[in-house]
Coordinates of C-alpha atoms and ligand atoms in Angstrom, one line a residue:
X1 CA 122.1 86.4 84.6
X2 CA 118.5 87.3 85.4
X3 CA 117.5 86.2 88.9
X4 CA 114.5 83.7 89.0
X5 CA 112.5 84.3 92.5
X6 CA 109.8 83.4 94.5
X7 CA 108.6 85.5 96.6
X8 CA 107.0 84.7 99.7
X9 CA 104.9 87.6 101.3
X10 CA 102.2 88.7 103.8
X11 CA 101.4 92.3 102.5
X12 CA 102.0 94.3 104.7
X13 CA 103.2 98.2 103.6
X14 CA 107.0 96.8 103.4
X15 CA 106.1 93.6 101.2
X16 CA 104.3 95.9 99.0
X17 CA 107.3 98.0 98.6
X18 CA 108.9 94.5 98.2
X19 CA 107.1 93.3 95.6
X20 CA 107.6 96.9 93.3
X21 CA 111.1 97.0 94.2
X22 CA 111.2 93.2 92.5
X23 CA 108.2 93.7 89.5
X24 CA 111.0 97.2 88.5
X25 CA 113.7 95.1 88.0
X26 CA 115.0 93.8 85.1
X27 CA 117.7 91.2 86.3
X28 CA 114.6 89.8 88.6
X29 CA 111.9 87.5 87.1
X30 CA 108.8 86.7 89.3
X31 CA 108.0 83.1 88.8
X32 CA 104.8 83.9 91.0
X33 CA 103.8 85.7 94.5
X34 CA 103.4 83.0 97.3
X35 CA 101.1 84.9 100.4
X36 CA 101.3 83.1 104.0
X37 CA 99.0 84.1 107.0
X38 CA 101.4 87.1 108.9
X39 CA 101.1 90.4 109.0
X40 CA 96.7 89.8 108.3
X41 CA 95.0 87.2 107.8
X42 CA 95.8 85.1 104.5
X43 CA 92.6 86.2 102.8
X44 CA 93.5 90.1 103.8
X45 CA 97.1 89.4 102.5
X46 CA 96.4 88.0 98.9
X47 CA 93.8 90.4 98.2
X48 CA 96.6 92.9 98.8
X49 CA 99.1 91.1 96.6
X50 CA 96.3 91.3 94.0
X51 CA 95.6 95.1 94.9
X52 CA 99.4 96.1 94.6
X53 CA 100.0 94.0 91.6
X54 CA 97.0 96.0 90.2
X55 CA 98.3 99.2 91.4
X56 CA 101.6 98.4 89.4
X57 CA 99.9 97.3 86.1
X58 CA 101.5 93.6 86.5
X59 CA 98.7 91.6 86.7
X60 CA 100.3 89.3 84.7
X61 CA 102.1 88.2 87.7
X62 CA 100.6 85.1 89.6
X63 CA 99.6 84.9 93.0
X64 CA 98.8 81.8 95.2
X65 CA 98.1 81.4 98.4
X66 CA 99.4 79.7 101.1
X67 CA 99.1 78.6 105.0
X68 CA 96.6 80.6 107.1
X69 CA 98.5 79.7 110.1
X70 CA 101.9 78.4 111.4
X71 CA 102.9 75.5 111.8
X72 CA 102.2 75.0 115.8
X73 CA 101.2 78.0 117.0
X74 CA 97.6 80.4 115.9
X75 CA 98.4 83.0 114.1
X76 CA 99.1 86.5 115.7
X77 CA 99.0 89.1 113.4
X78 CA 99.9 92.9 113.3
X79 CA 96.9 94.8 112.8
X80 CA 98.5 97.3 114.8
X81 CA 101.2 98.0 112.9
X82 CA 99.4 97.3 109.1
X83 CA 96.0 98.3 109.9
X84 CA 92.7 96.3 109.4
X85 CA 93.0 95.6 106.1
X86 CA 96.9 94.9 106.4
X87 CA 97.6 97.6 103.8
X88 CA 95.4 100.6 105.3
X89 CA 96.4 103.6 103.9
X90 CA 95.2 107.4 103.2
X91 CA 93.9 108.0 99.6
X92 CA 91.6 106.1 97.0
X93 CA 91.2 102.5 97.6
X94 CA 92.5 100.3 95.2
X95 CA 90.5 98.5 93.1
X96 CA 91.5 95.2 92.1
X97 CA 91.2 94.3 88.4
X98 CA 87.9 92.0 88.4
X99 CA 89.8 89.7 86.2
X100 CA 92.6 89.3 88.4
X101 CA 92.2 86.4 90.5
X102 CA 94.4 83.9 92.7
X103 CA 95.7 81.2 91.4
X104 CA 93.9 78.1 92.3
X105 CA 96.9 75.6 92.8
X106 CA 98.1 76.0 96.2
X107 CA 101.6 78.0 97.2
X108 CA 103.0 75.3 98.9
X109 CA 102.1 72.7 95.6
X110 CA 103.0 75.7 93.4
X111 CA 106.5 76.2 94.8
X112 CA 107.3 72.6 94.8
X113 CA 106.4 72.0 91.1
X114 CA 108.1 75.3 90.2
X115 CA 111.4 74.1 92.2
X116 CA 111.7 70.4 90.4
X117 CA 110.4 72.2 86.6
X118 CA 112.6 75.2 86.2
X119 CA 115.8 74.1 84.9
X120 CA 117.8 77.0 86.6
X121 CA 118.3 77.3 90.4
X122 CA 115.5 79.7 91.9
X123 CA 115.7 82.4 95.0
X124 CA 113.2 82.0 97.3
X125 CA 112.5 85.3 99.3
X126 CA 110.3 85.2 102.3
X127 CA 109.5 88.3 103.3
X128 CA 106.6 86.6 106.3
X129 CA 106.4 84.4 108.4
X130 CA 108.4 81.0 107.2
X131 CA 105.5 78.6 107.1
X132 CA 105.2 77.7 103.7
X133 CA 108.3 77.2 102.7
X134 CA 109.1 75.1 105.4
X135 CA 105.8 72.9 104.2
X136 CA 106.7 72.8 101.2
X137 CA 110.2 71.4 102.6
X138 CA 108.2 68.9 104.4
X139 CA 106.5 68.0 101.6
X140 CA 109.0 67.4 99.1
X141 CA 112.8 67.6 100.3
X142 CA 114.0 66.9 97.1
X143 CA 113.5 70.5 96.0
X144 CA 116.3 71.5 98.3
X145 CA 118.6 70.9 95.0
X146 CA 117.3 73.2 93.1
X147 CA 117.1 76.0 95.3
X148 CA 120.2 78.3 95.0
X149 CA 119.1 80.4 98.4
X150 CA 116.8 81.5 100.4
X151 CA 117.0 85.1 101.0
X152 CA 114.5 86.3 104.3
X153 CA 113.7 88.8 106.2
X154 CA 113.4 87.8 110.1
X155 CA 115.3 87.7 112.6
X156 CA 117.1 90.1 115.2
X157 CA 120.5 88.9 115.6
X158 CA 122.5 92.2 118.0
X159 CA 119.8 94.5 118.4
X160 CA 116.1 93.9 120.4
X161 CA 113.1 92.0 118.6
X162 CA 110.1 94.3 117.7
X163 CA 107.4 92.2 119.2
X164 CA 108.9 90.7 122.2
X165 CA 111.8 92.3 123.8
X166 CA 114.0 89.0 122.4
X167 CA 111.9 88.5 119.1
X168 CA 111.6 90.3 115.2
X169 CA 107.7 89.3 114.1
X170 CA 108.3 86.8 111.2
X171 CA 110.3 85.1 113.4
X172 CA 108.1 85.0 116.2
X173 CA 104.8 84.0 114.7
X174 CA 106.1 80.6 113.4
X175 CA 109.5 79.8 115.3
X176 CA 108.9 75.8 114.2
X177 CA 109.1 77.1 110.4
X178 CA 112.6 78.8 111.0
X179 CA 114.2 76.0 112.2
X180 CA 113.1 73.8 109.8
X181 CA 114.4 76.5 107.1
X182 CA 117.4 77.0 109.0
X183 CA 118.2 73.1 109.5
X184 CA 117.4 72.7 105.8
X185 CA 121.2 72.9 104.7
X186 CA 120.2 75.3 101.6
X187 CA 122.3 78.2 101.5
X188 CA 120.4 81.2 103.5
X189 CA 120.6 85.0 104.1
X190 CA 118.9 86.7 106.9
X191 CA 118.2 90.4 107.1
X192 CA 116.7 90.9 110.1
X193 CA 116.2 94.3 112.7
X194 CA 120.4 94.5 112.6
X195 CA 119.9 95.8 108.5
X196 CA 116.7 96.3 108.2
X197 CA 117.0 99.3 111.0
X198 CA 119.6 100.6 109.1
X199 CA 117.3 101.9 106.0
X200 CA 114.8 103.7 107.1
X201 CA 112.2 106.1 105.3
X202 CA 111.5 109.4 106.9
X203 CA 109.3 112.3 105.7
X204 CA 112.7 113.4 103.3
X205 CA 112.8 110.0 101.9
X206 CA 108.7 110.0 100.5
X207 CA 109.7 113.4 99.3
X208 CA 112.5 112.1 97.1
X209 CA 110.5 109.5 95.9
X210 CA 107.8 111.7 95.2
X211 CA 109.9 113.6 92.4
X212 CA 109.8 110.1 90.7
X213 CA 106.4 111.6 89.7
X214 CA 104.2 108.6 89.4
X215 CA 101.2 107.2 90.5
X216 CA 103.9 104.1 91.9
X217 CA 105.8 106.3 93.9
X218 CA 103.2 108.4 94.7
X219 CA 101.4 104.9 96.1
X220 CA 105.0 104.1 98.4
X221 CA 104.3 107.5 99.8
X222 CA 100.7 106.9 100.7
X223 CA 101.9 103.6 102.0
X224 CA 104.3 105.0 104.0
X225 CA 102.3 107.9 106.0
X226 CA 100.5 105.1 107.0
X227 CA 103.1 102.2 108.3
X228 CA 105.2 105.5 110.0
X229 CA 102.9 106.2 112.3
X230 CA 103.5 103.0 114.4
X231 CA 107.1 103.3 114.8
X232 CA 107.3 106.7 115.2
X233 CA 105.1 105.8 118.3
X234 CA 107.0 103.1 119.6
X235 CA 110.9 104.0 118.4
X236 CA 110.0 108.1 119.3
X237 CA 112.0 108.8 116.3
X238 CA 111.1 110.4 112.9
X239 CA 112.8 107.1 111.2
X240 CA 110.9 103.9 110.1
X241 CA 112.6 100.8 109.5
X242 CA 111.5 99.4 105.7
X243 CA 112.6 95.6 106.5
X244 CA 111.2 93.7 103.4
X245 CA 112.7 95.8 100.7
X246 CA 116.4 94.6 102.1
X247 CA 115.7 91.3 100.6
X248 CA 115.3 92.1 97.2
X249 CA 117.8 95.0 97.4
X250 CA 120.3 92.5 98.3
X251 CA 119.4 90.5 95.3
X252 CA 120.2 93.2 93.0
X253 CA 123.0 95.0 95.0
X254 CA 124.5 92.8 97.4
X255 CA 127.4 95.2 98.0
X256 CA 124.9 96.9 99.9
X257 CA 124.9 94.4 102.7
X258 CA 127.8 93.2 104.7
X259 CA 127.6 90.3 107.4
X260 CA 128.9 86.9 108.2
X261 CA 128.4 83.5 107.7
X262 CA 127.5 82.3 111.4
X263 CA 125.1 79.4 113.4
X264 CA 121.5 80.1 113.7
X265 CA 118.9 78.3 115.8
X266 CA 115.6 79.5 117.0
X267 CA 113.6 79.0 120.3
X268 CA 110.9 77.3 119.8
X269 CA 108.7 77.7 123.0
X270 CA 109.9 79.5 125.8
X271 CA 107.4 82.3 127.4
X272 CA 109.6 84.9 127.7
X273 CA 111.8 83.9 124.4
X274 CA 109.4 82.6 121.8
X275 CA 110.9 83.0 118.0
X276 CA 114.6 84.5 119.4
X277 CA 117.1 83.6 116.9
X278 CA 120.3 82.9 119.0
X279 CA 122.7 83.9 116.1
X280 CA 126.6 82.1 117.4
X281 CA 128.2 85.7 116.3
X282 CA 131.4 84.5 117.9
X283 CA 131.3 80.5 117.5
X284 CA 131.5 79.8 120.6
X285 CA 128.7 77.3 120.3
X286 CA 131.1 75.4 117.4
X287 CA 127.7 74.7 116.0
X288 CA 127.9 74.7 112.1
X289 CA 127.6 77.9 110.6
X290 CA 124.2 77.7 108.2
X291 CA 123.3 81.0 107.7
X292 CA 125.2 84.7 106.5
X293 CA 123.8 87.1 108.8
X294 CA 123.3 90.6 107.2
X295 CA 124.5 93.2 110.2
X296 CA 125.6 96.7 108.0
X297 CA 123.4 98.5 105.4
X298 CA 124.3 101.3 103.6
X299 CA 121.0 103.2 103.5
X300 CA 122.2 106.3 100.9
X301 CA 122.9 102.9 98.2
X302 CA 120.0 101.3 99.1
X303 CA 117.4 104.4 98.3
X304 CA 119.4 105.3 95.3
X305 CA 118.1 102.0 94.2
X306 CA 114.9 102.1 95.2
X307 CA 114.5 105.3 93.7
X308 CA 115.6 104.8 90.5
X309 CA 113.6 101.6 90.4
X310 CA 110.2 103.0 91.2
X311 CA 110.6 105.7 88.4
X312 CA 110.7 102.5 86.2
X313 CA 107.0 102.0 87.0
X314 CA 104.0 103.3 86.0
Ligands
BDR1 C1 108.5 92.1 109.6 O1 107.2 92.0 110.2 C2 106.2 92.5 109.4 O2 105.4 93.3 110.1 C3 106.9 93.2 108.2 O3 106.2 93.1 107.0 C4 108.3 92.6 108.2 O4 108.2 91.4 107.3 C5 109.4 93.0 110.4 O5 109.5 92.5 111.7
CA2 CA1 106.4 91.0 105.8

């Protein structure tokens, strides 16, 4: 059965390759693109949903606009890892279709209506920061029933955060939003730093894709000299994590991923610990499990995919 989704972005080089990954795939319909305030500012990241939605020939595909900023906190951004623009990159600039314009309903109204009117249960997949799904939540808590799961990326359950030593960035920039997504009692999924630092793209992995031979895969590579340069800075390796990918990959090929089903909570407000998710590996909290934490990926599966998928694009 085809897979209705949401998804929930900040573009960002990984929620670009998110968004391809989902617009290749067959057993995935797009109901629409939902952009929150993350990785840029909100009115740097829909213009890039609009740009790679141009890029990919799908402007059919609608995109609204969400929260420029969390729920308690400002927002802190990551101009240093996405670039000014929040999709810097070498190459032409693209150009967005003059006749491709964000939607006017807001994401927050947009996913609430599209929740209570589609008759089958829908994925939402936040690849950002959590804030507006958890206000559309707030909003309307009857939606809960028709939301079969929420796939996200965030979190760092065994391994270190990436933008405090305790903290993965999603997580961190709106710590209120996860808790109220966690506390929501909707079945959840998290692939955070554990997975997502399993599948990383090196300079052999934009080769491969580059056989694909099109100007989509040609545009992942492009992406990807840029986002690289960061972490081969900060992880002094030739790897880079590509986190947001992982959630659609596990949509279409769960077997990927392998985890458990434990208790997540977030801090809220500490200094030092600000957006940690204390994930109760070994239940010794006996706090109710309410979320399956993703902690092995297998990387050889998960390009195959992402290979195969990107040659389906123009
Ligand atoms: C997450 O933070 C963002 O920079 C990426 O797009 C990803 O969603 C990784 O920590
Ligand atoms: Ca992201």
């Amino acid at each position: 059965m085809i897979k209705k989704i949401i998804l929930d972005c900040d573009p960002g080089h990984d929620d670009a390759v998110a968004i391809m990954l989902a617009a290749a795939s067959s057993e995935i319909e797009i109901l629409g693109i939902t952009c929150v305030g993350g990785n840029s500012g909100l009115n740097n990241t829909v213009n890039n949903a609009l740009k790679v939605c141009t890029l990919i020939e799908r402007t059919d595909l609608k995109i609204f606009s969400g929260s420029n900023k969390p729920i308690h906190y400002d927002l802190f951004t990551a101009e240093y890892v996405h670039g000014k623009t929040g999709l810097d990159k070498k190459g032409d600039p693209i150009i967005v279709n003059p006749d491709y314009n964000v939607q006017e309903q807001s994401a927050i109204d947009f996913i609430i209506e599209t929740c209570k009117s589609t008759s089958d249960q829908i994925y939402l997949c936040p690849t950002g920061p959590l804030t507006n799904i958890a206000l559309s939540l707030q909003k309307d808590p009857s939606i809960k029933n028709n939301i079969k799961e929420i796939v996200f990326m965030g979190g760092a359950a065994m391994c270190l955060g990436n933008t405090t030593p305790s903290a993965e960035f999603n997580i961190y920039v709106d710590p209120h939003a996860a808790n109220i997504v966690l506390d929501s009692g909707i079945p959840l999924t998290m692939m955070g730093l554990d997975v997502t630092h399993q599948v990383n793209v090196n300079k052999m992995i934009i080769n491969s894709m580059n056989e694909n031979n099109n100007k989509s895969s040609k545009f992942f590579g492009e992406l990807m000299e840029f986002y690289t340069i960061f972490h081969k800075k900060l992880y002094e390796t030739e790897d880079t994590p590509l986190h947001d990918p992982c959630v659609i990959a596990y949509l279409l090929e769960p077997n990927i991923f392998k985890g458990k089903l434990v208790n997540v909570i977030v801090e809220e407000n500490s200094k030092l610990t600000r957006g940690e998710t204390i994930v109760d590996w070994l239940g010794v909290t006996k706090r109710k499990p309410n979320c399956m934490v993703m902690s092995h990926a297998d990387d050889k599966k998960f390009f195959e995919l992402l290979k195969n998928k990107l040659s389906c694009l123009p």
